[in-house]
Coordinates of C-alpha atoms in Angstrom, one line a residue:
Chain V
M1 CA 24.6 3.4 -28.0
L2 CA 24.4 5.4 -24.4
P3 CA 22.5 6.8 -22.9
V4 CA 19.3 4.9 -22.8
L5 CA 16.4 4.6 -20.7
V6 CA 13.6 1.8 -20.6
V7 CA 10.3 2.3 -18.5
H8 CA 7.5 -0.2 -17.9
G9 CA 4.2 0.8 -16.6
G10 CA 2.9 -3.0 -15.4
A11 CA 2.5 -6.5 -16.8
G12 CA -1.0 -7.9 -17.3
F13 CA -4.0 -7.3 -18.5
I14 CA -5.1 -3.9 -19.2
P15 CA -8.9 -3.2 -19.9
K16 CA -9.5 -1.6 -23.3
E17 CA -10.8 1.7 -22.1
R18 CA -7.2 2.3 -20.2
V19 CA -5.0 1.3 -23.1
Q20 CA -4.3 4.6 -24.3
M21 CA -3.6 6.3 -21.1
S22 CA -1.4 3.7 -19.8
C23 CA 0.8 3.7 -23.4
A24 CA 0.7 7.6 -23.1
G25 CA 1.9 7.8 -19.5
V26 CA 5.2 5.3 -19.9
Q27 CA 5.9 7.7 -23.1
A28 CA 5.7 10.9 -21.1
A29 CA 7.5 9.3 -18.4
V30 CA 10.4 8.2 -20.9
R31 CA 10.8 11.7 -22.3
G32 CA 11.0 12.8 -18.7
G33 CA 13.8 10.5 -17.8
Y34 CA 15.7 11.1 -21.2
S35 CA 15.9 14.8 -20.9
K36 CA 17.7 14.1 -17.5
L37 CA 20.4 11.7 -19.2
Q38 CA 20.4 14.5 -22.2
G39 CA 21.3 17.4 -19.5
Q40 CA 24.1 15.1 -18.0
G41 CA 22.0 13.6 -15.6
S42 CA 22.9 10.3 -14.0
A43 CA 21.1 7.2 -14.6
M44 CA 19.7 7.6 -11.4
D45 CA 18.4 10.7 -11.6
A46 CA 16.6 9.5 -14.8
V47 CA 15.0 6.3 -13.3
V48 CA 13.9 8.5 -10.1
E49 CA 12.6 11.1 -12.4
A50 CA 10.7 8.5 -14.8
V51 CA 9.1 6.8 -11.9
T52 CA 7.9 9.7 -10.3
L53 CA 6.0 10.9 -13.2
L54 CA 4.3 7.5 -13.2
E55 CA 3.5 7.6 -9.4
N56 CA 1.8 11.3 -10.0
D57 CA 0.0 9.5 -13.0
H58 CA -3.4 7.9 -11.5
H59 CA -3.2 5.3 -14.2
Y60 CA -0.7 3.1 -12.6
N61 CA -0.6 0.9 -9.4
A62 CA 2.3 3.2 -7.7
G63 CA 1.9 6.4 -5.8
L64 CA -1.7 8.0 -6.5
G65 CA -3.8 5.2 -8.2
S66 CA -2.4 2.7 -6.0
V67 CA -4.3 -0.6 -5.2
L68 CA -5.7 -0.7 -1.5
N69 CA -4.9 -3.1 0.8
A70 CA -7.7 -5.4 2.8
K71 CA -8.6 -2.6 4.9
G72 CA -8.6 0.0 2.1
E73 CA -5.5 1.9 2.9
V74 CA -2.5 2.5 0.6
E75 CA 0.7 0.6 1.4
M76 CA 3.7 1.1 -1.0
D77 CA 7.0 -0.5 -1.9
A78 CA 9.6 1.0 -3.7
I79 CA 13.3 0.1 -4.7
V80 CA 16.2 2.1 -6.1
M81 CA 19.8 0.6 -6.9
D82 CA 22.8 2.1 -8.4
G83 CA 24.9 0.0 -10.2
R84 CA 28.4 1.6 -9.3
Y85 CA 28.7 0.5 -5.6
L86 CA 25.7 -1.9 -5.6
A87 CA 24.2 1.2 -3.5
S88 CA 20.5 0.8 -2.6
G89 CA 17.6 2.3 -0.7
A90 CA 13.8 0.9 -0.3
V91 CA 10.8 1.4 1.4
S92 CA 8.1 -1.2 2.2
A93 CA 4.7 -1.0 3.3
V94 CA 5.1 3.0 3.5
R95 CA 1.9 5.2 4.2
K96 CA 1.0 8.8 2.9
V97 CA 4.0 9.8 0.8
A98 CA 3.4 10.9 -2.6
N99 CA 6.6 9.6 -4.0
P100 CA 8.1 6.6 -2.7
V101 CA 10.5 6.1 -5.1
Q102 CA 12.2 9.2 -3.8
L103 CA 11.9 8.2 -0.1
A104 CA 13.8 5.0 -1.6
R105 CA 16.6 7.1 -2.9
L106 CA 16.6 9.0 0.6
V107 CA 17.2 5.7 2.4
M108 CA 20.2 4.9 0.2
D109 CA 21.8 8.4 0.1
K110 CA 21.3 9.8 3.7
T111 CA 21.0 6.5 5.7
S112 CA 23.5 3.5 6.3
H113 CA 20.7 1.0 5.5
L114 CA 19.1 -0.2 2.5
C115 CA 15.4 -0.8 3.7
L116 CA 12.9 0.8 6.0
T117 CA 9.7 -0.3 6.5
G118 CA 6.2 0.8 7.9
E119 CA 6.2 3.4 10.7
G120 CA 9.9 3.4 10.4
A121 CA 9.9 4.6 7.0
S122 CA 7.5 7.0 8.1
Q123 CA 9.5 8.6 10.7
F124 CA 12.2 8.6 8.5
A125 CA 10.5 10.6 6.2
R126 CA 9.5 13.3 8.7
S127 CA 13.2 13.7 9.6
M128 CA 13.9 14.5 6.0
G129 CA 11.2 17.0 5.7
V130 CA 9.2 14.7 3.1
P131 CA 5.5 16.0 3.6
E132 CA 3.0 13.6 4.9
V133 CA 0.0 13.6 2.8
P134 CA -3.7 12.4 3.3
E135 CA -4.2 9.1 2.4
E136 CA -7.2 10.0 0.4
S137 CA -5.1 12.1 -1.8
L138 CA -3.6 8.7 -3.2
I139 CA -7.0 7.2 -3.6
T140 CA -8.8 7.0 -7.0
E141 CA -12.5 6.2 -7.7
Y142 CA -10.9 3.4 -10.0
A143 CA -9.1 1.9 -6.8
R144 CA -11.6 1.9 -4.6
M145 CA -13.9 0.5 -6.7
R146 CA -11.7 -2.6 -7.7
W147 CA -11.1 -2.9 -3.6
K148 CA -14.8 -3.1 -3.4
K149 CA -15.3 -5.9 -5.7
N150 CA -12.4 -8.0 -4.2
L151 CA -14.0 -8.0 -0.7
A152 CA -16.8 -10.2 -2.3
A153 CA -16.8 -13.8 -0.6
D154 CA -16.2 -15.4 -4.2
A155 CA -13.5 -12.7 -5.5
N156 CA -10.2 -14.1 -6.5
P157 CA -7.7 -11.3 -6.0
V158 CA -4.7 -12.7 -7.3
E159 CA -6.5 -13.4 -10.7
C160 CA -8.0 -10.2 -11.4
Q161 CA -4.7 -8.6 -10.4
M162 CA -2.8 -9.1 -12.9
G163 CA -1.6 -5.6 -14.1
K164 CA -5.0 -4.0 -14.5
M165 CA -3.1 -1.3 -12.7
G166 CA 0.6 -2.0 -12.9
T167 CA 3.9 -1.9 -11.0
V168 CA 6.3 0.9 -12.5
G169 CA 9.6 0.4 -13.0
A170 CA 12.7 1.7 -15.0
V171 CA 16.3 1.0 -15.8
A172 CA 18.9 3.2 -17.5
V173 CA 22.6 3.7 -18.5
D174 CA 24.2 7.2 -18.2
A175 CA 26.6 8.7 -20.8
E176 CA 29.0 7.7 -18.2
G177 CA 28.2 4.0 -18.0
N178 CA 26.6 4.0 -14.8
I179 CA 23.5 1.9 -14.3
A180 CA 20.6 2.2 -12.3
C181 CA 17.1 0.7 -11.3
A182 CA 14.1 1.9 -9.9
T183 CA 10.6 0.2 -9.2
S184 CA 7.5 1.4 -7.1
T185 CA 4.1 -0.5 -6.3
G186 CA 0.9 0.0 -4.4
G187 CA 1.5 -3.8 -4.2
M188 CA -1.4 -6.5 -4.6
L189 CA -5.2 -5.6 -4.8
N190 CA -6.9 -6.2 -1.2
K191 CA -3.4 -7.6 0.2
M192 CA -3.1 -8.4 3.9
E193 CA -2.0 -5.3 6.1
G194 CA 1.8 -5.3 6.0
R195 CA 2.2 -7.6 2.8
V196 CA 5.5 -6.5 1.3
G197 CA 5.9 -8.1 -2.1
D198 CA 9.0 -8.2 -4.5
T199 CA 9.4 -4.6 -5.2
A200 CA 11.0 -3.6 -1.8
C201 CA 13.2 -6.6 -2.0
I202 CA 16.9 -6.4 -3.7
G203 CA 17.4 -8.8 -6.4
C204 CA 13.4 -9.5 -6.7
G205 CA 12.0 -6.4 -7.4
G206 CA 14.9 -4.7 -9.2
Y207 CA 19.0 -5.0 -9.2
A208 CA 21.8 -3.0 -10.9
D209 CA 25.6 -3.9 -11.2
N210 CA 27.7 -1.8 -13.6
R211 CA 29.5 -4.8 -14.4
V212 CA 26.2 -6.6 -15.7
G213 CA 23.2 -4.5 -16.3
A214 CA 19.8 -3.9 -14.4
V215 CA 16.5 -5.2 -14.4
S216 CA 13.0 -3.9 -13.2
P217 CA 10.3 -6.2 -13.1
T218 CA 6.4 -6.5 -12.7
G219 CA 3.9 -9.3 -12.2
E220 CA 2.9 -11.5 -9.7
G221 CA 5.1 -10.5 -6.8
E222 CA 5.1 -14.0 -4.5
A223 CA 6.3 -15.6 -7.8
I224 CA 8.9 -13.0 -8.4
M225 CA 10.3 -13.2 -5.0
K226 CA 10.7 -17.2 -5.1
V227 CA 12.8 -17.1 -8.2
T228 CA 14.4 -13.8 -7.3
L229 CA 13.9 -12.7 -10.9
A230 CA 16.3 -9.7 -11.1
R231 CA 19.0 -11.4 -10.0
L232 CA 18.4 -14.5 -12.0
I233 CA 18.1 -12.6 -15.5
L234 CA 21.5 -10.9 -14.3
F235 CA 23.1 -14.1 -13.5
H236 CA 22.0 -15.4 -17.1
M237 CA 23.6 -12.2 -18.7
E238 CA 26.7 -12.9 -16.8
Q239 CA 27.1 -16.4 -18.3
G240 CA 26.7 -14.7 -21.6
R241 CA 22.9 -14.6 -22.6
S242 CA 21.9 -11.6 -24.6
V243 CA 19.3 -9.2 -22.8
E244 CA 16.5 -11.1 -24.4
A245 CA 17.6 -14.8 -23.9
A246 CA 18.2 -14.0 -20.2
A247 CA 14.7 -12.6 -19.7
D248 CA 13.4 -15.2 -21.8
E249 CA 14.7 -17.9 -20.0
A250 CA 14.0 -16.4 -16.5
L251 CA 10.5 -15.8 -16.9
A252 CA 9.7 -19.1 -18.7
Y253 CA 11.3 -20.7 -15.5
M254 CA 9.2 -18.5 -13.2
K255 CA 6.1 -19.8 -14.9
D256 CA 7.5 -23.3 -15.2
R257 CA 8.6 -23.7 -11.5
V258 CA 6.1 -21.5 -9.6
G259 CA 3.4 -20.7 -12.0
G260 CA 3.9 -17.1 -12.0
L261 CA 3.7 -14.6 -15.0
G262 CA 5.5 -11.3 -15.1
G263 CA 7.6 -8.8 -17.3
V264 CA 10.9 -7.0 -17.1
V265 CA 12.9 -4.2 -18.9
V266 CA 16.4 -4.9 -18.9
V267 CA 19.5 -3.2 -20.0
D268 CA 23.3 -3.9 -20.2
P269 CA 26.4 -1.9 -19.9
Q270 CA 26.9 -1.6 -23.5
G271 CA 22.9 -0.2 -23.9
E272 CA 21.7 -3.2 -25.3
W273 CA 18.0 -3.5 -23.7
S274 CA 15.0 -5.6 -23.8
V275 CA 11.6 -5.4 -22.8
R276 CA 9.9 -9.2 -22.4
F277 CA 6.8 -10.6 -20.5
S278 CA 4.7 -13.7 -20.2
S279 CA 1.7 -11.8 -19.6
L280 CA -0.4 -10.5 -22.4
Q281 CA 0.2 -7.0 -22.1
M282 CA 2.9 -4.8 -20.7
A283 CA 2.8 -1.0 -21.3
W284 CA 6.5 0.2 -22.3
A285 CA 8.7 2.8 -23.7
A286 CA 12.4 3.5 -24.3
A287 CA 14.6 6.1 -25.4
Q288 CA 17.8 6.1 -27.2
Q289 CA 19.7 8.0 -29.8
Q290 CA 16.7 10.6 -30.4
T291 CA 14.1 7.5 -31.0
L292 CA 11.2 6.3 -28.7
H293 CA 10.6 3.1 -28.8
Y294 CA 7.3 1.8 -27.6
G295 CA 4.6 -1.1 -27.4
L296 CA 1.9 -3.0 -25.5
Y297 CA 1.1 -6.1 -26.9
T298 CA 3.9 -9.1 -27.3
G299 CA 6.0 -8.7 -30.3
E300 CA 5.0 -4.7 -30.8
H301 CA 7.7 -2.4 -31.3
F302 CA 6.8 1.1 -32.8
T303 CA 9.5 4.0 -33.1
Q304 CA 9.1 7.6 -33.9
N305 CA 11.7 10.5 -33.8
I306 CA 11.6 11.5 -29.9
D307 CA 11.2 15.0 -31.0
D308 CA 7.9 14.2 -32.7
P309 CA 5.0 15.2 -30.8
Y310 CA 2.6 12.2 -29.2
Chain A
L1 CA 12.9 -35.2 -7.9
L2 CA 13.4 -38.1 -5.6
T3 CA 16.3 -38.4 -3.8
F4 CA 16.7 -40.7 -0.7
L5 CA 19.8 -40.0 1.6
S6 CA 21.3 -42.5 4.1
S7 CA 21.6 -39.5 6.1
P8 CA 19.8 -36.0 6.9
V9 CA 22.5 -33.2 7.4
I10 CA 22.1 -30.2 9.4
V11 CA 24.2 -27.0 9.7
V12 CA 23.4 -24.0 11.9
H13 CA 25.4 -20.8 12.7
C14 CA 25.2 -17.8 14.8
S15 CA 27.3 -14.9 14.8
A16 CA 29.7 -14.4 12.0
W17 CA 32.1 -11.6 13.8
A18 CA 34.6 -11.3 16.3
I19 CA 32.8 -13.1 18.9
P20 CA 34.6 -12.2 22.3
D21 CA 36.3 -14.8 24.2
D22 CA 34.0 -14.3 27.1
M23 CA 30.9 -15.4 24.6
A24 CA 32.8 -17.9 22.6
K25 CA 32.1 -21.3 24.8
A26 CA 28.4 -20.3 25.4
S27 CA 28.3 -19.7 21.5
V28 CA 29.9 -23.1 20.5
D29 CA 27.6 -25.1 22.8
G30 CA 24.6 -23.7 21.7
V31 CA 25.3 -24.3 18.3
K32 CA 26.3 -27.7 19.1
S33 CA 23.3 -28.7 21.0
T34 CA 21.0 -27.1 18.5
A35 CA 22.4 -29.0 15.3
T36 CA 22.1 -32.0 17.9
A37 CA 18.3 -31.4 18.4
G38 CA 17.6 -30.6 14.8
F39 CA 19.4 -33.9 13.3
L40 CA 17.4 -35.9 15.9
A41 CA 14.1 -34.7 14.8
M42 CA 15.0 -35.4 11.1
K43 CA 16.2 -38.9 12.2
R44 CA 12.8 -39.3 13.8
G45 CA 11.0 -38.6 10.6
G46 CA 11.0 -35.0 10.7
S47 CA 11.3 -32.7 7.3
A48 CA 14.3 -30.4 7.0
L49 CA 11.7 -27.5 7.1
D50 CA 10.8 -28.7 10.8
A51 CA 14.4 -29.3 11.5
V52 CA 15.6 -25.6 10.6
E53 CA 12.3 -24.2 12.4
L54 CA 13.0 -25.9 15.7
S55 CA 16.9 -25.2 15.4
V56 CA 16.6 -21.5 15.1
R57 CA 13.9 -21.5 17.6
A58 CA 16.3 -22.8 19.9
L59 CA 18.9 -20.1 18.6
E60 CA 16.3 -17.3 19.0
D61 CA 15.5 -18.5 22.8
N62 CA 19.0 -18.7 23.4
P63 CA 20.0 -15.2 25.2
T64 CA 23.7 -15.8 24.3
F65 CA 22.7 -14.6 20.4
D66 CA 21.1 -11.6 19.2
A67 CA 18.1 -13.2 17.3
D68 CA 15.8 -12.8 19.9
H69 CA 16.3 -13.2 23.7
G70 CA 19.5 -11.2 23.2
A71 CA 18.2 -8.9 20.5
V72 CA 19.8 -5.2 20.2
L73 CA 17.5 -2.5 20.4
N74 CA 16.8 0.1 17.6
T75 CA 17.1 3.9 18.1
N76 CA 13.3 4.0 19.6
G77 CA 14.6 1.2 22.4
E78 CA 12.5 -1.6 21.0
V79 CA 13.1 -4.6 19.6
E80 CA 12.3 -5.3 16.0
L81 CA 13.1 -8.5 14.5
D82 CA 13.4 -10.1 10.8
S83 CA 13.2 -13.9 10.1
I84 CA 12.7 -16.0 7.0
I85 CA 12.2 -19.5 6.3
M86 CA 12.3 -21.4 2.7
D87 CA 11.1 -24.8 1.4
G88 CA 13.4 -25.8 -1.4
R89 CA 11.0 -28.3 -2.8
T90 CA 8.4 -25.9 -3.8
L91 CA 10.3 -22.5 -3.3
A92 CA 7.6 -21.6 -0.6
A93 CA 8.8 -19.0 1.5
G94 CA 7.7 -17.0 4.5
A95 CA 9.6 -13.9 6.0
V96 CA 8.6 -11.0 8.5
S97 CA 10.3 -7.9 9.1
S98 CA 10.2 -5.3 11.5
V99 CA 8.1 -7.4 13.9
K100 CA 8.0 -6.7 17.6
T101 CA 7.0 -8.3 20.7
I102 CA 7.2 -11.9 19.1
S103 CA 9.1 -14.6 20.9
N104 CA 9.8 -16.6 17.8
P105 CA 9.8 -14.8 14.6
V106 CA 10.7 -17.7 12.8
S107 CA 7.6 -19.6 13.5
L108 CA 5.8 -16.4 12.6
A109 CA 7.3 -16.7 9.3
R110 CA 6.6 -20.0 8.7
A111 CA 2.7 -19.4 9.7
V112 CA 3.0 -16.5 6.8
M113 CA 4.5 -19.1 4.4
E114 CA 1.6 -21.6 5.4
K115 CA -1.4 -19.7 6.0
T116 CA -1.2 -16.8 3.9
D117 CA -0.7 -16.3 0.3
H118 CA 2.1 -14.0 0.5
I119 CA 5.7 -14.3 1.4
M120 CA 6.3 -11.4 3.6
L121 CA 4.5 -9.3 6.1
T122 CA 6.2 -6.5 7.9
D123 CA 5.8 -4.2 11.0
R124 CA 2.2 -3.5 12.3
G125 CA 0.4 -5.9 9.4
A126 CA 3.0 -8.8 11.1
N127 CA 2.0 -8.5 14.5
M128 CA -2.0 -8.0 13.8
F129 CA -1.3 -11.2 11.5
A130 CA 0.6 -13.0 14.7
E131 CA -2.6 -12.1 16.8
S132 CA -5.0 -13.7 14.2
V133 CA -3.4 -16.9 14.5
G134 CA -2.7 -17.2 18.4
I135 CA 0.7 -16.3 18.3
P136 CA 1.2 -14.4 21.6
A137 CA 2.8 -11.1 21.9
V138 CA 5.4 -10.8 24.9
P139 CA 6.4 -8.0 26.5
T140 CA 9.4 -6.2 25.0
N141 CA 11.3 -6.6 28.5
T142 CA 11.6 -10.3 28.3
L143 CA 13.2 -10.0 25.2
V144 CA 16.0 -7.4 26.1
T145 CA 18.6 -8.4 28.6
E146 CA 20.3 -6.5 31.0
C147 CA 23.5 -6.7 29.0
E148 CA 22.1 -5.3 26.0
R149 CA 20.2 -2.3 28.0
T150 CA 23.8 -1.5 29.0
E151 CA 25.2 -1.6 25.9
R152 CA 22.7 0.6 24.2
E153 CA 23.4 3.3 26.5
K154 CA 27.1 3.1 25.7
A155 CA 26.6 3.1 22.1
K156 CA 24.0 6.0 22.4
N157 CA 27.1 8.3 23.0
Y158 CA 28.1 7.5 19.2
A159 CA 26.7 8.8 16.3
V160 CA 28.0 6.5 14.1
E161 CA 26.3 2.9 14.3
V162 CA 28.5 0.2 16.0
K163 CA 30.2 -2.3 14.0
E164 CA 30.1 -5.2 16.3
G165 CA 27.0 -6.6 17.7
H166 CA 25.5 -9.9 18.1
D167 CA 24.3 -11.1 14.9
T168 CA 22.0 -13.5 13.1
V169 CA 21.3 -17.0 13.8
G170 CA 20.5 -19.9 11.0
A171 CA 20.0 -23.4 10.0
V172 CA 20.1 -25.2 6.6
A173 CA 19.2 -28.7 6.4
V174 CA 18.5 -31.7 3.9
D175 CA 15.9 -34.6 5.1
C176 CA 15.9 -38.2 4.3
S177 CA 13.7 -37.5 1.3
G178 CA 16.2 -35.1 0.0
N179 CA 14.3 -31.8 0.6
V180 CA 16.2 -28.7 1.5
A181 CA 15.3 -25.7 3.6
C182 CA 16.7 -22.9 5.4
A183 CA 15.8 -20.5 8.3
T184 CA 17.1 -17.2 9.4
S185 CA 16.3 -14.9 12.3
T186 CA 18.0 -11.7 13.4
G187 CA 17.4 -8.6 15.6
G188 CA 19.9 -6.7 13.2
I189 CA 22.6 -4.3 14.2
R190 CA 22.7 -2.1 17.1
N191 CA 21.2 1.2 17.2
K192 CA 19.8 0.8 13.7
M193 CA 16.9 2.8 12.4
V194 CA 12.9 2.6 13.0
G195 CA 16.3 -10.9 1.5
S196 CA 19.3 -12.1 0.9
G197 CA 19.5 -13.8 4.4
G198 CA 18.6 -17.1 3.4
Y199 CA 17.6 -19.1 0.3
A200 CA 16.8 -22.8 -0.4
D201 CA 16.1 -24.6 -3.6
N202 CA 16.0 -28.2 -4.2
L203 CA 17.5 -27.9 -7.5
S204 CA 20.8 -26.4 -6.0
W205 CA 21.1 -25.8 -2.2
A206 CA 19.8 -24.4 1.0
V207 CA 21.9 -21.1 2.2
S208 CA 21.8 -18.9 5.6
C209 CA 24.2 -16.1 5.5
T210 CA 25.4 -14.0 8.4
C211 CA 27.2 -10.7 9.1
H212 CA 26.7 -7.1 7.5
G213 CA 23.1 -7.1 6.6
E214 CA 23.6 -4.6 4.3
S215 CA 26.5 -6.0 2.3
I216 CA 24.7 -9.3 2.2
L217 CA 21.5 -7.7 0.6
K218 CA 23.8 -5.4 -2.0
V219 CA 25.3 -9.1 -3.2
T220 CA 22.2 -11.1 -2.6
L221 CA 24.4 -13.6 -1.0
A222 CA 22.2 -16.4 -0.6
R223 CA 21.1 -16.5 -4.3
L224 CA 24.8 -16.0 -5.2
F225 CA 25.4 -19.5 -4.6
H226 CA 23.1 -20.6 -7.4
V227 CA 26.0 -19.4 -9.7
E228 CA 28.2 -22.1 -8.4
Q229 CA 26.2 -25.2 -9.2
G230 CA 28.6 -27.9 -10.3
K231 CA 31.1 -26.6 -7.8
R232 CA 31.6 -28.4 -4.4
A233 CA 29.9 -27.0 -1.3
P234 CA 33.1 -25.7 0.5
E235 CA 34.4 -23.9 -2.8
A236 CA 30.9 -22.4 -3.8
V237 CA 30.9 -20.9 -0.5
E238 CA 34.3 -19.4 -0.6
V239 CA 33.9 -18.4 -4.2
S240 CA 30.7 -16.6 -3.2
L241 CA 32.2 -14.9 -0.2
R242 CA 35.3 -13.7 -1.7
Y243 CA 33.0 -12.0 -4.3
M244 CA 30.9 -10.3 -1.4
G245 CA 34.7 -9.5 0.4
D246 CA 35.6 -7.6 -3.0
R247 CA 32.3 -5.9 -3.6
V248 CA 31.4 -5.1 -0.2
R249 CA 33.1 -6.5 2.9
G250 CA 33.2 -10.1 4.9
G251 CA 30.5 -12.4 6.1
G252 CA 29.6 -15.8 6.9
A253 CA 27.6 -18.7 5.2
I254 CA 26.6 -22.3 5.6
L255 CA 25.3 -24.3 2.9
V256 CA 23.5 -28.0 2.6
S257 CA 22.8 -29.6 -0.9
R258 CA 20.5 -32.0 -1.6
T259 CA 22.7 -34.7 -2.1
G260 CA 24.0 -33.9 1.7
E261 CA 27.0 -31.9 1.1
W262 CA 27.6 -29.1 3.3
A263 CA 30.0 -26.3 4.1
A264 CA 30.2 -23.6 6.8
K265 CA 32.8 -20.8 5.8
F266 CA 33.2 -17.1 7.1
T267 CA 35.5 -14.4 6.1
T268 CA 35.1 -12.5 9.3
E269 CA 37.1 -13.1 12.6
R270 CA 34.8 -15.8 13.8
M271 CA 31.6 -17.7 13.5
A272 CA 30.1 -20.3 15.8
W273 CA 29.0 -23.1 13.8
A274 CA 28.0 -26.8 13.9
A275 CA 26.7 -29.5 11.8
V276 CA 25.6 -33.3 12.1
E277 CA 25.9 -35.8 9.7
R278 CA 25.9 -39.6 9.7
E279 CA 26.1 -39.4 13.9
V280 CA 29.2 -37.1 13.8
L281 CA 28.9 -33.8 15.3
W282 CA 30.9 -31.1 13.5
Y283 CA 31.8 -27.5 15.1
G284 CA 34.2 -24.5 14.9
L285 CA 34.4 -21.2 16.0
N286 CA 37.9 -19.9 14.3
P287 CA 39.0 -19.9 10.6
K288 CA 39.8 -23.5 9.7
E289 CA 38.8 -25.0 12.6
E290 CA 36.7 -28.3 12.2
F291 CA 36.3 -30.1 15.4
K292 CA 34.2 -33.4 15.4
E293 CA 32.7 -35.9 17.8
T294 CA 30.8 -38.7 17.9
L295 CA 27.0 -37.7 18.5
R296 CA 25.7 -38.1 21.7
Q297 CA 22.2 -38.7 21.8

């Protein structure tokens, strides 16, 4: 049942007034990515396209619309991974680029390294002709408002965080059976300067292996890192668990062992996929064999023909 | 989960690569004295976390190894350091990447773990945090040896990155309470441009890895060992290194479990390593070597 693409827009709690746009955005992203797959594009092309569309959509915590760090600046993390050769590229704490997922792909394709950070990542972007954009162009009123609120002495940034604006990601298997993942985020609201979360860390914020599958997570970054969530789910799959059971077991472990909530999209080499989350909501959408699947709350699974209008 | 061990165990490594003969003795002496110091700290009641931090600090301060005072330079001629420390009891971790002008990045990583809500800080933010907790910046030229400056000049003539190079240092330990910890520190490979190195979990083991960083990342080497629960330590390491060798290329790793089992294995030409358990100091450099002596205190 190939090809297949699954996309998420962040796990947590989405306020009512933002629900519709959060759902619309992931559906548009999955359509955009899926059309790459239908046009003989690779799994990597599809996940990068889907995540690019979400970075450009100001309703998500990635690219435009990213949360602000303690200083009011935007520092972004992103990763891509290609399951064929375990190739990967990531950027961490990168500033003033519109599409960190594309920069991460350049790290993979054009360097012998897997991750570039901060100033070094910006230097690399310049050398690749990636334009620097003014920081203001990435900041929304909503992000600035949330940042100001969290500067208050009694604010609890970790609690306020949970996916009101989400990390974005995608996993895909193309017609040739190649597997890829991509994840992108502005990180944690009011985080310390230079804070890097799970997204840029291979095995945590994403992992893809043609032999096993791919995962893109979202949720409490530090918790995801402590259990290396993406790799953990794929271990369970290597040991024979299904795409749902592997994800559920790993998410339950993360909650139990380190008290963190999150969500994942998972795919296996046969095109089996799952969307699981321990938070209240996760906006997601998937495309496979002319069917569009989507949902928001636990247990929701709506479908329609992909050619039908939104 | 309460285990009481009759003896703490520590294993340290530096450099899984083709260590040249003129560095061999210094490398082996360095790991032996470091493992001894870490072991004695635990015997005096120190935790596994204290032991791995102090061991990696000693290795960072030793100019024979890349990790800090012998660090390789990036393409800007600067020293950029990465380090991780992890506590197997709670899975708490701290890491810094691309931090400059810090004498002991492992201690900065520990400060991230203990003084912030985060796990990892990078670049400028990491340096600012160091300042805020009173960890002094040191001039780059105290971190760069003459030897390295010469090597970099030579390497500049090659567009392709040099495959040799000093590498990474690390330590894993289990203390008398059965808590495991790991720490790893590196200056990376030469001429590199401007996760995976370690993992610790009381339920399984503590691991520290070395060799070509990108290869370790691709297979998340330190986390692979989780899969091998149920295997004895040496077999677990061998299986994981073989997997890495099959998929990408060779490396080295040290491992200790909460029950005190340990291993030090590598698929590169050499790796200087040392371990102490029950007053016995073990060490080696070449494949299959496992020398032992009674611990001198």
